PDB file of C-alpha atoms in Angstrom:
ATOM      1  CA  UNK A   1     -24.506  47.436 117.603  1.00 88.00           C
ATOM      2  CA  UNK A   2     -26.827  50.391 116.727  1.00 93.00           C
ATOM      3  CA  UNK A   3     -25.814  54.167 117.599  1.00 95.00           C
ATOM      4  CA  UNK A   4     -28.396  56.955 117.457  1.00 97.00           C
ATOM      5  CA  UNK A   5     -27.254  60.477 116.695  1.00 95.00           C
ATOM      6  CA  UNK A   6     -29.860  63.184 117.726  1.00 96.00           C
ATOM      7  CA  UNK A   7     -29.182  66.835 116.621  1.00 95.00           C
ATOM      8  CA  UNK A   8     -31.883  69.872 116.658  1.00 96.00           C
ATOM      9  CA  UNK A   9     -32.570  70.375 120.821  1.00 94.00           C
ATOM     10  CA  UNK A  10     -32.484  73.641 121.960  1.00 97.00           C
ATOM     11  CA  UNK A  11     -34.264  77.019 122.982  1.00 98.00           C
ATOM     12  CA  UNK A  12     -37.334  78.238 121.456  1.00 98.00           C
ATOM     13  CA  UNK A  13     -39.637  81.046 122.639  1.00 98.00           C
ATOM     14  CA  UNK A  14     -43.544  79.794 123.066  1.00 98.00           C
ATOM     15  CA  UNK A  15     -45.172  79.616 120.007  1.00 98.00           C
ATOM     16  CA  UNK A  16     -41.813  79.024 117.973  1.00 98.00           C
ATOM     17  CA  UNK A  17     -40.870  75.545 115.955  1.00 98.00           C
ATOM     18  CA  UNK A  18     -38.026  73.567 116.270  1.00 98.00           C
ATOM     19  CA  UNK A  19     -37.224  69.586 114.372  1.00 98.00           C
ATOM     20  CA  UNK A  20     -35.491  66.998 115.970  1.00 98.00           C
ATOM     21  CA  UNK A  21     -33.581  64.794 113.672  1.00 98.00           C
ATOM     22  CA  UNK A  22     -32.363  61.369 114.324  1.00 98.00           C
ATOM     23  CA  UNK A  23     -30.089  58.872 112.486  1.00 97.00           C
ATOM     24  CA  UNK A  24     -29.417  55.200 113.317  1.00 97.00           C
ATOM     25  CA  UNK A  25     -25.950  53.508 112.315  1.00 95.00           C
ATOM     26  CA  UNK A  26     -24.583  50.497 112.656  1.00 94.00           C
ATOM     27  CA  UNK A  27     -25.422  46.866 112.014  1.00 91.00           C
ATOM     28  CA  UNK A  28     -28.603  47.300 110.762  1.00 92.00           C
ATOM     29  CA  UNK A  29     -30.852  45.013 108.974  1.00 93.00           C
ATOM     30  CA  UNK A  30     -34.257  46.351 109.141  1.00 92.00           C
ATOM     31  CA  UNK A  31     -36.168  49.234 111.244  1.00 94.00           C
ATOM     32  CA  UNK A  32     -39.220  48.347 112.506  1.00 92.00           C
ATOM     33  CA  UNK A  33     -40.812  51.076 114.739  1.00 95.00           C
ATOM     34  CA  UNK A  34     -39.230  54.828 114.992  1.00 97.00           C
ATOM     35  CA  UNK A  35     -40.420  57.537 117.896  1.00 97.00           C
ATOM     36  CA  UNK A  36     -39.264  60.589 120.170  1.00 98.00           C
ATOM     37  CA  UNK A  37     -40.053  59.970 123.875  1.00 98.00           C
ATOM     38  CA  UNK A  38     -39.933  62.988 126.116  1.00 98.00           C
ATOM     39  CA  UNK A  39     -38.809  63.413 130.158  1.00 98.00           C
ATOM     40  CA  UNK A  40     -38.749  65.727 132.365  1.00 97.00           C
ATOM     41  CA  UNK A  41     -37.338  66.004 135.812  1.00 95.00           C
ATOM     42  CA  UNK A  42     -39.142  62.971 138.262  1.00 95.00           C
ATOM     43  CA  UNK A  43     -41.345  61.961 135.471  1.00 96.00           C
ATOM     44  CA  UNK A  44     -41.090  58.659 133.510  1.00 97.00           C
ATOM     45  CA  UNK A  45     -40.349  59.168 130.074  1.00 97.00           C
ATOM     46  CA  UNK A  46     -43.731  59.091 127.877  1.00 98.00           C
ATOM     47  CA  UNK A  47     -44.039  58.784 124.112  1.00 98.00           C
ATOM     48  CA  UNK A  48     -44.457  61.417 122.040  1.00 98.00           C
ATOM     49  CA  UNK A  49     -45.195  60.075 118.309  1.00 98.00           C
ATOM     50  CA  UNK A  50     -44.409  56.977 117.162  1.00 96.00           C
ATOM     51  CA  UNK A  51     -43.962  55.853 112.943  1.00 97.00           C
ATOM     52  CA  UNK A  52     -44.016  52.233 111.659  1.00 94.00           C
ATOM     53  CA  UNK A  53     -41.837  51.008 108.772  1.00 89.00           C
ATOM     54  CA  UNK A  54     -45.160  51.254 106.621  1.00 84.00           C
ATOM     55  CA  UNK A  55     -45.939  55.114 107.897  1.00 86.00           C
ATOM     56  CA  UNK A  56     -48.963  54.462 110.312  1.00 94.00           C
ATOM     57  CA  UNK A  57     -47.937  57.273 113.407  1.00 96.00           C
ATOM     58  CA  UNK A  58     -49.167  57.606 116.976  1.00 97.00           C
ATOM     59  CA  UNK A  59     -49.383  60.796 118.540  1.00 98.00           C
ATOM     60  CA  UNK A  60     -49.557  61.643 122.665  1.00 98.00           C
ATOM     61  CA  UNK A  61     -52.575  63.731 122.593  1.00 98.00           C
ATOM     62  CA  UNK A  62     -50.494  66.649 124.030  1.00 97.00           C
ATOM     63  CA  UNK A  63     -49.080  67.215 121.113  1.00 98.00           C
ATOM     64  CA  UNK A  64     -51.820  66.047 118.205  1.00 98.00           C
ATOM     65  CA  UNK A  65     -51.852  69.281 115.811  1.00 97.00           C
ATOM     66  CA  UNK A  66     -48.569  70.155 116.568  1.00 98.00           C
ATOM     67  CA  UNK A  67     -46.203  67.947 115.885  1.00 98.00           C
ATOM     68  CA  UNK A  68     -45.150  65.736 113.327  1.00 98.00           C
ATOM     69  CA  UNK A  69     -42.889  62.694 112.444  1.00 98.00           C
ATOM     70  CA  UNK A  70     -41.762  61.566 109.676  1.00 97.00           C
ATOM     71  CA  UNK A  71     -39.162  58.895 108.574  1.00 96.00           C
ATOM     72  CA  UNK A  72     -36.395  58.292 105.822  1.00 95.00           C
ATOM     73  CA  UNK A  73     -35.811  55.008 105.227  1.00 93.00           C
ATOM     74  CA  UNK A  74     -33.168  55.269 102.934  1.00 94.00           C
ATOM     75  CA  UNK A  75     -31.378  57.475 105.386  1.00 95.00           C
ATOM     76  CA  UNK A  76     -32.393  55.391 108.473  1.00 95.00           C
ATOM     77  CA  UNK A  77     -33.751  58.640 110.066  1.00 97.00           C
ATOM     78  CA  UNK A  78     -36.301  60.021 111.672  1.00 97.00           C
ATOM     79  CA  UNK A  79     -37.475  63.606 112.138  1.00 98.00           C
ATOM     80  CA  UNK A  80     -39.974  65.724 114.965  1.00 98.00           C
ATOM     81  CA  UNK A  81     -41.067  68.585 113.528  1.00 98.00           C
ATOM     82  CA  UNK A  82     -42.366  70.613 116.460  1.00 98.00           C
ATOM     83  CA  UNK A  83     -44.595  73.615 116.106  1.00 98.00           C
ATOM     84  CA  UNK A  84     -46.845  75.890 118.403  1.00 98.00           C
ATOM     85  CA  UNK A  85     -44.362  75.003 120.957  1.00 98.00           C
ATOM     86  CA  UNK A  86     -45.460  75.620 124.585  1.00 98.00           C
ATOM     87  CA  UNK A  87     -43.511  75.456 127.484  1.00 98.00           C
ATOM     88  CA  UNK A  88     -45.088  72.136 129.192  1.00 97.00           C
ATOM     89  CA  UNK A  89     -43.529  70.672 125.899  1.00 98.00           C
ATOM     90  CA  UNK A  90     -39.828  71.286 127.622  1.00 98.00           C
ATOM     91  CA  UNK A  91     -38.455  68.124 128.337  1.00 98.00           C
ATOM     92  CA  UNK A  92     -35.121  65.852 126.711  1.00 98.00           C
ATOM     93  CA  UNK A  93     -36.447  64.070 123.906  1.00 98.00           C
ATOM     94  CA  UNK A  94     -35.131  60.832 123.242  1.00 98.00           C
ATOM     95  CA  UNK A  95     -35.095  58.939 119.672  1.00 98.00           C
ATOM     96  CA  UNK A  96     -36.136  55.276 119.977  1.00 97.00           C
ATOM     97  CA  UNK A  97     -35.787  52.311 117.134  1.00 97.00           C
ATOM     98  CA  UNK A  98     -36.600  48.970 117.260  1.00 96.00           C
ATOM     99  CA  UNK A  99     -34.062  47.459 114.755  1.00 95.00           C
ATOM    100  CA  UNK A 100     -33.426  44.007 113.482  1.00 93.00           C
ATOM    101  CA  UNK A 101     -29.656  43.722 113.887  1.00 90.00           C
ATOM    102  CA  UNK A 102     -28.373  42.934 110.785  1.00 87.00           C
ATOM    103  CA  UNK A 103     -25.615  39.926 112.127  1.00 86.00           C
ATOM    104  CA  UNK A 104     -28.067  37.692 114.314  1.00 87.00           C
ATOM    105  CA  UNK A 105     -31.625  38.855 112.738  1.00 88.00           C
ATOM    106  CA  UNK A 106     -32.627  39.871 116.598  1.00 90.00           C
ATOM    107  CA  UNK A 107     -35.021  42.545 116.936  1.00 91.00           C
ATOM    108  CA  UNK A 108     -33.528  45.008 119.627  1.00 94.00           C
ATOM    109  CA  UNK A 109     -34.956  48.458 121.240  1.00 95.00           C
ATOM    110  CA  UNK A 110     -32.274  51.098 121.208  1.00 96.00           C
ATOM    111  CA  UNK A 111     -32.242  54.927 122.746  1.00 97.00           C
ATOM    112  CA  UNK A 112     -30.635  57.598 121.520  1.00 96.00           C
ATOM    113  CA  UNK A 113     -28.306  60.332 124.416  1.00 96.00           C
ATOM    114  CA  UNK A 114     -30.869  62.615 124.542  1.00 97.00           C
ATOM    115  CA  UNK A 115     -31.838  66.464 123.131  1.00 97.00           C
ATOM    116  CA  UNK A 116     -32.389  69.136 125.641  1.00 98.00           C
ATOM    117  CA  UNK A 117     -35.512  71.358 124.756  1.00 98.00           C
ATOM    118  CA  UNK A 118     -36.775  74.434 126.110  1.00 98.00           C
ATOM    119  CA  UNK A 119     -39.385  76.537 125.449  1.00 98.00           C
ATOM    120  CA  UNK A 120     -39.471  79.813 127.222  1.00 97.00           C
ATOM    121  CA  UNK A 121     -39.403  83.607 126.238  1.00 95.00           C
TER     122      UNK A 121
END
């Protein structure tokens, strides 16, 4: 099993910044992909940003130029730096990782518990 611990959510004013962190622990042989998704009431969970083990990144069009995803492979952590935030960024943000299990060497997808981000004056 793999556990994900998210931190960094909260309330921020429009134009402000927040940094989300997610730490993966447990039965990990390797982590292929790491990413952040967000969800608002009545809507499906949607990709915010995604980073592969080799470094290539993908961003939703709505956050390009404002958000930056990064990862620390030595600590099994992924980060989301959110700048120039807008009210429409308000959502629950979920960490997602694609892990090859240490014990059985099977690739599995894991989700964090979610952290609330609210952008409001």
